[in-house]
Amino acid sequence: MRIALLLEYLGNDFCGSQAQKNLRTVQSVLEEALTIYFRLSKSTKAKKPLRVILSGRTDSGVHASAQVAHFDVPAEAQTNPLDLELLAWAINGILASDISVRQAVLVSDTFHARFNAIERAYVYRILNRPQRSPLRQNTHYFLRTPLGIGSMEEAIKCLPGRHDFVAFKSSNADKLSTICEVNYARLLNLGEGELEFSIAADHFVYNMIRIIVGTLIEIGLNKRPPDSLKMALMSGKRKLAGPTAPAWGLCLVSVKYPEPDIFNSAKQGKIGGKEIVSEYRYCKTR
């Protein structure tokens, strides 16, 4: 019996999502909470530990409003039907307040939160106004100098499509392919100094989004021309891109699968009434 979870968390006090020895991570606290819920004995844990698989890795400080995970219900817990709404409620009672299971659904045994994902979407939030906001200090990157939105808008036109993003890779990145297919890139102006940069792709290079945002910010501050993002992309040289923006402005907002909307959530990834300053999509030629 395989269960998929829709998760939401503030990343500030997590050392990323992936389990690391002696560190608090999203995976480790979920596995601990599920182990407590299913009352797994030490002998059971030693024989076959309950393992949670996440759709992708988020770094220390990065948030998620729609992270997806799956786990297999232990054999000894499958004797009685599971109330999935009650399961989510009970797990949330065990978890700390900075992480929550939004929904739990039964999926097929072939569903895999990571390997079946065909698109992940992130939003980077910026607060651009003269004074800081205590309400947004953990979720927005605060910049008091006015940004040139028009220049940033011009710069993101080059992002949609299939490109080599090696210039936007951190030096300590893994050896996964740097070729990514970006489905869309958009810039939203929510008013009162709030900006959102959204991007969706089949996968992302380590720190790719934060380096793109760091480059866009320097473009918006007139520290580099609008075509510098395209030049870095074409050259593949990291030195032509900007700095890595802080982690706390980044949030995973959507994960898509070939299966039809497994969480029956029409709102996932929806833009709503926000004003789109610019949006650029990748149109494949058949």
CSV table of N, CA, C and O in Angstrom, one decimal, residues 101-193:
chain,number,residue,atom,x,y,z
A,101,VAL,N,1.4,18.1,6.6
A,101,VAL,CA,0.8,17.3,5.6
A,101,VAL,C,-0.5,17.9,5.1
A,101,VAL,O,-1.5,17.9,5.9
A,102,ARG,N,-0.6,18.4,3.9
A,102,ARG,CA,-1.8,19.0,3.4
A,102,ARG,C,-2.8,18.0,3.0
A,102,ARG,O,-4.0,18.1,3.2
A,103,GLN,N,-2.3,16.9,2.5
A,103,GLN,CA,-3.2,15.8,2.0
A,103,GLN,C,-2.5,14.5,1.8
A,103,GLN,O,-1.3,14.5,1.6
A,104,ALA,N,-3.2,13.4,2.1
A,104,ALA,CA,-2.6,12.1,1.9
A,104,ALA,C,-3.6,11.3,1.0
A,104,ALA,O,-4.8,11.3,1.2
A,105,VAL,N,-3.0,10.7,-0.1
A,105,VAL,CA,-3.9,9.9,-1.0
A,105,VAL,C,-3.2,8.5,-1.3
A,105,VAL,O,-2.0,8.4,-1.2
A,106,LEU,N,-4.1,7.6,-1.6
A,106,LEU,CA,-3.6,6.2,-2.0
A,106,LEU,C,-3.2,6.3,-3.5
A,106,LEU,O,-4.0,6.8,-4.3
A,107,VAL,N,-2.0,5.8,-3.8
A,107,VAL,CA,-1.6,5.7,-5.2
A,107,VAL,C,-1.1,4.3,-5.5
A,107,VAL,O,-1.0,3.4,-4.6
A,108,SER,N,-0.9,4.1,-6.8
A,108,SER,CA,-0.5,2.7,-7.2
A,108,SER,C,0.9,2.4,-6.7
A,108,SER,O,1.7,3.4,-6.4
A,109,ASP,N,1.3,1.2,-6.7
A,109,ASP,CA,2.6,0.8,-6.3
A,109,ASP,C,3.7,1.2,-7.2
A,109,ASP,O,4.9,1.2,-6.9
A,110,THR,N,3.3,1.6,-8.4
A,110,THR,CA,4.3,2.1,-9.4
A,110,THR,C,4.6,3.6,-9.3
A,110,THR,O,5.5,4.1,-10.0
A,111,PHE,N,3.8,4.3,-8.5
A,111,PHE,CA,4.0,5.7,-8.4
A,111,PHE,C,5.3,6.0,-7.7
A,111,PHE,O,5.6,5.4,-6.6
A,112,HIS,N,6.1,6.9,-8.2
A,112,HIS,CA,7.3,7.3,-7.5
A,112,HIS,C,7.4,8.8,-7.5
A,112,HIS,O,7.4,9.5,-8.6
A,113,ALA,N,7.4,9.4,-6.3
A,113,ALA,CA,7.4,10.9,-6.2
A,113,ALA,C,8.5,11.6,-6.9
A,113,ALA,O,8.3,12.6,-7.5
A,114,ARG,N,9.6,11.0,-7.0
A,114,ARG,CA,10.8,11.6,-7.6
A,114,ARG,C,10.9,11.3,-9.1
A,114,ARG,O,10.9,12.1,-10.0
A,115,PHE,N,10.9,10.0,-9.4
A,115,PHE,CA,11.2,9.5,-10.8
A,115,PHE,C,10.0,9.7,-11.8
A,115,PHE,O,10.2,9.8,-13.0
A,116,ASN,N,8.8,9.8,-11.2
A,116,ASN,CA,7.6,10.0,-12.1
A,116,ASN,C,7.4,11.5,-12.4
A,116,ASN,O,6.5,11.8,-13.2
A,117,ALA,N,8.0,12.4,-11.7
A,117,ALA,CA,7.7,13.8,-11.8
A,117,ALA,C,8.2,14.3,-13.2
A,117,ALA,O,9.3,14.0,-13.6
A,118,ILE,N,7.3,15.1,-13.9
A,118,ILE,CA,7.7,15.6,-15.2
A,118,ILE,C,7.9,17.1,-15.2
A,118,ILE,O,8.5,17.6,-16.2
A,119,GLU,N,7.5,17.7,-14.1
A,119,GLU,CA,7.8,19.2,-14.0
A,119,GLU,C,7.7,19.6,-12.6
A,119,GLU,O,6.9,19.1,-11.8
A,120,ARG,N,8.7,20.5,-12.2
A,120,ARG,CA,8.7,21.1,-10.9
A,120,ARG,C,8.7,22.7,-11.1
A,120,ARG,O,9.3,23.1,-12.0
A,121,ALA,N,7.9,23.4,-10.3
A,121,ALA,CA,7.8,24.8,-10.4
A,121,ALA,C,8.2,25.5,-9.1
A,121,ALA,O,7.8,25.0,-8.0
A,122,TYR,N,9.0,26.5,-9.2
A,122,TYR,CA,9.4,27.3,-8.1
A,122,TYR,C,9.0,28.8,-8.2
A,122,TYR,O,8.9,29.3,-9.3
A,123,VAL,N,8.9,29.4,-7.1
A,123,VAL,CA,8.7,30.9,-7.1
A,123,VAL,C,9.8,31.5,-6.2
A,123,VAL,O,10.0,31.0,-5.1
A,124,TYR,N,10.4,32.6,-6.7
A,124,TYR,CA,11.3,33.3,-5.8
A,124,TYR,C,10.7,34.7,-5.5
A,124,TYR,O,10.3,35.4,-6.4
A,125,ARG,N,10.5,35.0,-4.2
A,125,ARG,CA,9.8,36.2,-3.8
A,125,ARG,C,10.8,37.3,-3.3
A,125,ARG,O,11.7,37.0,-2.5
A,126,ILE,N,10.5,38.5,-3.8
A,126,ILE,CA,11.4,39.6,-3.5
A,126,ILE,C,10.5,40.7,-2.9
A,126,ILE,O,9.4,41.0,-3.4
A,127,LEU,N,10.9,41.4,-1.8
A,127,LEU,CA,10.3,42.6,-1.3
A,127,LEU,C,11.1,43.8,-1.6
A,127,LEU,O,12.2,43.9,-1.1
A,128,ASN,N,10.6,44.6,-2.5
A,128,ASN,CA,11.4,45.8,-3.0
A,128,ASN,C,10.7,47.1,-2.6
A,128,ASN,O,9.9,47.6,-3.4
A,129,ARG,N,11.0,47.5,-1.4
A,129,ARG,CA,10.5,48.8,-0.9
A,129,ARG,C,11.4,49.4,0.1
A,129,ARG,O,12.4,48.7,0.5
A,130,PRO,N,11.2,50.6,0.5
A,130,PRO,CA,12.2,51.3,1.4
A,130,PRO,C,12.4,50.6,2.7
A,130,PRO,O,13.5,50.7,3.2
A,131,GLN,N,11.4,50.0,3.3
A,131,GLN,CA,11.5,49.5,4.6
A,131,GLN,C,11.2,48.0,4.6
A,131,GLN,O,10.3,47.5,3.9
A,132,ARG,N,11.8,47.3,5.5
A,132,ARG,CA,11.6,45.8,5.7
A,132,ARG,C,10.3,45.5,6.2
A,132,ARG,O,9.6,46.3,6.7
A,133,SER,N,9.9,44.2,6.1
A,133,SER,CA,8.6,43.7,6.6
A,133,SER,C,8.9,42.5,7.6
A,133,SER,O,9.4,41.5,7.1
A,134,PRO,N,8.4,42.6,8.8
A,134,PRO,CA,8.6,41.5,9.7
A,134,PRO,C,7.8,40.3,9.3
A,134,PRO,O,8.1,39.1,9.6
A,135,LEU,N,6.6,40.5,8.6
A,135,LEU,CA,5.8,39.5,8.2
A,135,LEU,C,6.3,38.7,7.0
A,135,LEU,O,5.9,37.5,6.8
A,136,ARG,N,7.3,39.2,6.3
A,136,ARG,CA,7.8,38.6,5.1
A,136,ARG,C,9.3,38.3,5.3
A,136,ARG,O,9.9,37.9,4.3
A,137,GLN,N,9.9,38.5,6.4
A,137,GLN,CA,11.3,38.3,6.6
A,137,GLN,C,11.8,36.9,6.4
A,137,GLN,O,13.0,36.7,6.0
A,138,ASN,N,11.0,35.9,6.5
A,138,ASN,CA,11.4,34.5,6.3
A,138,ASN,C,11.0,34.0,5.0
A,138,ASN,O,11.4,32.8,4.6
A,139,THR,N,10.3,34.7,4.2
A,139,THR,CA,9.8,34.2,2.9
A,139,THR,C,10.2,35.1,1.7
A,139,THR,O,10.0,34.7,0.5
A,140,HIS,N,10.7,36.3,1.9
A,140,HIS,CA,11.0,37.2,0.9
A,140,HIS,C,12.5,37.8,1.0
A,140,HIS,O,12.9,37.9,2.2
A,141,TYR,N,13.1,38.0,-0.1
A,141,TYR,CA,14.4,38.6,-0.1
A,141,TYR,C,14.2,40.2,-0.1
A,141,TYR,O,13.6,40.7,-1.1
A,142,PHE,N,14.6,40.9,0.9
A,142,PHE,CA,14.3,42.3,1.0
A,142,PHE,C,15.4,43.1,0.3
A,142,PHE,O,16.6,42.9,0.6
A,143,LEU,N,15.0,44.0,-0.6
A,143,LEU,CA,15.9,44.9,-1.3
A,143,LEU,C,15.3,46.3,-1.2
A,143,LEU,O,14.1,46.5,-1.7
A,144,ARG,N,16.0,47.3,-0.7
A,144,ARG,CA,15.4,48.6,-0.6
A,144,ARG,C,15.6,49.5,-1.8
A,144,ARG,O,14.9,50.4,-2.0
A,145,THR,N,16.7,49.2,-2.6
A,145,THR,CA,16.9,50.0,-3.8
A,145,THR,C,16.0,49.6,-4.9
A,145,THR,O,15.8,48.4,-5.2
A,146,PRO,N,15.3,50.5,-5.5
A,146,PRO,CA,14.3,50.2,-6.5
A,146,PRO,C,14.9,49.4,-7.7
A,146,PRO,O,16.0,49.7,-8.1
A,147,LEU,N,14.2,48.4,-8.1
A,147,LEU,CA,14.6,47.5,-9.2
A,147,LEU,C,14.0,48.0,-10.5
A,147,LEU,O,12.8,48.4,-10.6
A,148,GLY,N,14.7,47.9,-11.6
A,148,GLY,CA,14.2,48.1,-12.9
A,148,GLY,C,13.5,46.9,-13.5
A,148,GLY,O,14.1,46.0,-14.1
A,149,ILE,N,12.2,46.8,-13.3
A,149,ILE,CA,11.4,45.7,-13.7
A,149,ILE,C,11.5,45.5,-15.2
A,149,ILE,O,11.5,44.3,-15.7
A,150,GLY,N,11.5,46.5,-15.9
A,150,GLY,CA,11.5,46.4,-17.4
A,150,GLY,C,12.8,45.7,-17.9
A,150,GLY,O,12.7,44.8,-18.8
A,151,SER,N,13.9,46.0,-17.3
A,151,SER,CA,15.2,45.3,-17.6
A,151,SER,C,15.1,43.8,-17.2
A,151,SER,O,15.6,43.0,-18.0
A,152,MET,N,14.5,43.5,-16.1
A,152,MET,CA,14.4,42.1,-15.6
A,152,MET,C,13.5,41.4,-16.6
A,152,MET,O,13.7,40.2,-16.9
A,153,GLU,N,12.4,42.0,-17.0
A,153,GLU,CA,11.4,41.4,-17.9
A,153,GLU,C,12.1,41.1,-19.2
A,153,GLU,O,11.9,40.0,-19.8
A,154,GLU,N,12.9,42.0,-19.7
A,154,GLU,CA,13.6,41.7,-21.0
A,154,GLU,C,14.6,40.6,-20.8
A,154,GLU,O,14.7,39.7,-21.8
A,155,ALA,N,15.2,40.5,-19.7
A,155,ALA,CA,16.3,39.4,-19.5
A,155,ALA,C,15.7,38.0,-19.5
A,155,ALA,O,16.4,37.1,-20.0
A,156,ILE,N,14.5,37.8,-19.0
A,156,ILE,CA,14.0,36.4,-18.8
A,156,ILE,C,13.5,35.8,-20.1
A,156,ILE,O,13.2,34.6,-20.1
A,157,LYS,N,13.4,36.6,-21.2
A,157,LYS,CA,12.9,36.1,-22.4
A,157,LYS,C,13.8,34.9,-22.9
A,157,LYS,O,13.2,34.0,-23.7
A,158,CYS,N,15.0,34.8,-22.6
A,158,CYS,CA,15.9,33.8,-23.1
A,158,CYS,C,15.8,32.5,-22.4
A,158,CYS,O,16.3,31.4,-22.8
A,159,LEU,N,15.0,32.4,-21.2
A,159,LEU,CA,15.0,31.2,-20.4
A,159,LEU,C,14.2,30.0,-20.9
A,159,LEU,O,14.7,28.9,-20.9
A,160,PRO,N,13.0,30.3,-21.4
A,160,PRO,CA,12.2,29.1,-21.9
A,160,PRO,C,12.9,28.4,-23.0
A,160,PRO,O,13.5,28.9,-23.9
A,161,GLY,N,12.8,27.0,-23.0
A,161,GLY,CA,13.4,26.2,-24.0
A,161,GLY,C,14.4,25.2,-23.4
A,161,GLY,O,14.5,25.1,-22.1
A,162,ARG,N,15.0,24.5,-24.2
A,162,ARG,CA,16.0,23.4,-23.8
A,162,ARG,C,17.4,24.0,-23.9
A,162,ARG,O,17.9,24.3,-25.0
A,163,HIS,N,18.0,24.2,-22.7
A,163,HIS,CA,19.4,24.9,-22.7
A,163,HIS,C,20.3,24.1,-21.8
A,163,HIS,O,19.9,23.4,-20.9
A,164,ASP,N,21.6,24.4,-21.9
A,164,ASP,CA,22.6,24.0,-21.0
A,164,ASP,C,22.8,25.1,-19.9
A,164,ASP,O,23.2,26.2,-20.3
A,165,PHE,N,22.4,24.8,-18.7
A,165,PHE,CA,22.5,25.8,-17.6
A,165,PHE,C,23.7,25.6,-16.8
A,165,PHE,O,23.7,26.0,-15.6
A,166,VAL,N,24.8,25.2,-17.4
A,166,VAL,CA,26.1,25.0,-16.6
A,166,VAL,C,26.6,26.3,-16.0
A,166,VAL,O,27.2,26.3,-14.9
A,167,ALA,N,26.3,27.4,-16.6
A,167,ALA,CA,26.7,28.7,-16.1
A,167,ALA,C,26.0,29.1,-14.8
A,167,ALA,O,26.4,30.0,-14.1
A,168,PHE,N,24.9,28.4,-14.5
A,168,PHE,CA,24.1,28.7,-13.3
A,168,PHE,C,24.1,27.5,-12.3
A,168,PHE,O,23.2,27.3,-11.6
A,169,LYS,N,25.3,26.9,-12.3
A,169,LYS,CA,25.5,25.7,-11.4
A,169,LYS,C,26.5,26.1,-10.4
A,169,LYS,O,27.5,26.7,-10.7
A,170,SER,N,26.2,25.7,-9.1
A,170,SER,CA,27.2,25.9,-8.0
A,170,SER,C,28.4,25.0,-8.2
A,170,SER,O,28.2,23.9,-8.8
A,171,SER,N,29.5,25.4,-7.7
A,171,SER,CA,30.7,24.6,-7.8
A,171,SER,C,30.6,23.3,-7.1
A,171,SER,O,31.3,22.3,-7.5
A,172,ASN,N,29.8,23.2,-6.1
A,172,ASN,CA,29.6,21.9,-5.4
A,172,ASN,C,28.4,21.1,-5.8
A,172,ASN,O,27.9,20.2,-5.1
A,173,ALA,N,27.9,21.4,-7.0
A,173,ALA,CA,26.7,20.7,-7.6
A,173,ALA,C,27.1,19.2,-7.9
A,173,ALA,O,28.2,18.9,-8.1
A,174,ASP,N,26.0,18.4,-7.9
A,174,ASP,CA,26.2,17.0,-8.3
A,174,ASP,C,26.5,16.9,-9.8
A,174,ASP,O,26.6,17.8,-10.5
A,175,LYS,N,26.6,15.6,-10.2
A,175,LYS,CA,27.1,15.4,-11.6
A,175,LYS,C,25.9,15.1,-12.5
A,175,LYS,O,26.1,14.6,-13.6
A,176,LEU,N,24.7,15.5,-12.1
A,176,LEU,CA,23.5,15.3,-13.0
A,176,LEU,C,23.6,16.2,-14.2
A,176,LEU,O,24.3,17.2,-14.2
A,177,SER,N,22.9,15.9,-15.3
A,177,SER,CA,22.9,16.7,-16.5
A,177,SER,C,22.6,18.2,-16.2
A,177,SER,O,21.7,18.5,-15.4
A,178,THR,N,23.3,19.1,-16.9
A,178,THR,CA,23.0,20.5,-16.8
A,178,THR,C,22.0,21.0,-17.9
A,178,THR,O,21.7,22.1,-18.0
A,179,ILE,N,21.6,20.0,-18.7
A,179,ILE,CA,20.6,20.3,-19.7
A,179,ILE,C,19.2,20.3,-19.1
A,179,ILE,O,18.7,19.3,-18.6
A,180,CYS,N,18.5,21.4,-19.1
A,180,CYS,CA,17.2,21.5,-18.6
A,180,CYS,C,16.2,22.1,-19.6
A,180,CYS,O,16.6,23.0,-20.4
A,181,GLU,N,15.0,21.6,-19.6
A,181,GLU,CA,13.9,22.2,-20.4
A,181,GLU,C,13.0,23.0,-19.6
A,181,GLU,O,12.2,22.5,-18.8
A,182,VAL,N,13.1,24.3,-19.8
A,182,VAL,CA,12.3,25.3,-19.0
A,182,VAL,C,11.0,25.5,-19.8
A,182,VAL,O,11.0,25.9,-20.9
A,183,ASN,N,9.9,25.2,-19.1
A,183,ASN,CA,8.6,25.3,-19.7
A,183,ASN,C,8.0,26.7,-19.7
A,183,ASN,O,7.4,27.2,-20.6
A,184,TYR,N,8.3,27.5,-18.7
A,184,TYR,CA,8.0,28.9,-18.6
A,184,TYR,C,8.8,29.6,-17.6
A,184,TYR,O,9.3,29.1,-16.7
A,185,ALA,N,8.9,30.9,-17.8
A,185,ALA,CA,9.5,31.9,-16.9
A,185,ALA,C,8.6,33.1,-16.9
A,185,ALA,O,8.2,33.6,-17.9
A,186,ARG,N,8.3,33.6,-15.7
A,186,ARG,CA,7.4,34.7,-15.6
A,186,ARG,C,7.8,35.6,-14.4
A,186,ARG,O,8.4,35.2,-13.5
A,187,LEU,N,7.4,36.9,-14.6
A,187,LEU,CA,7.6,37.9,-13.6
A,187,LEU,C,6.3,38.5,-13.2
A,187,LEU,O,5.6,38.9,-14.1
A,188,LEU,N,6.0,38.5,-11.9
A,188,LEU,CA,4.7,39.0,-11.4
A,188,LEU,C,5.0,40.2,-10.5
A,188,LEU,O,5.9,40.1,-9.7
A,189,ASN,N,4.2,41.2,-10.7
A,189,ASN,CA,4.2,42.4,-9.8
A,189,ASN,C,2.9,42.4,-9.0
A,189,ASN,O,1.8,42.6,-9.5
A,190,LEU,N,3.0,42.1,-7.7
A,190,LEU,CA,1.9,42.0,-6.8
A,190,LEU,C,1.5,43.3,-6.2
A,190,LEU,O,0.5,43.4,-5.5
A,191,GLY,N,2.3,44.3,-6.5
A,191,GLY,CA,2.1,45.6,-5.9
A,191,GLY,C,2.7,45.8,-4.5
A,191,GLY,O,3.1,44.8,-3.9
A,192,GLU,N,2.9,47.0,-4.1
A,192,GLU,CA,3.4,47.4,-2.8
A,192,GLU,C,4.8,46.7,-2.6
A,192,GLU,O,5.2,46.3,-1.5
A,193,GLY,N,5.6,46.7,-3.7
A,193,GLY,CA,6.9,46.2,-3.7
A,193,GLY,C,7.2,44.7,-3.7
A,193,GLY,O,8.3,44.3,-3.7
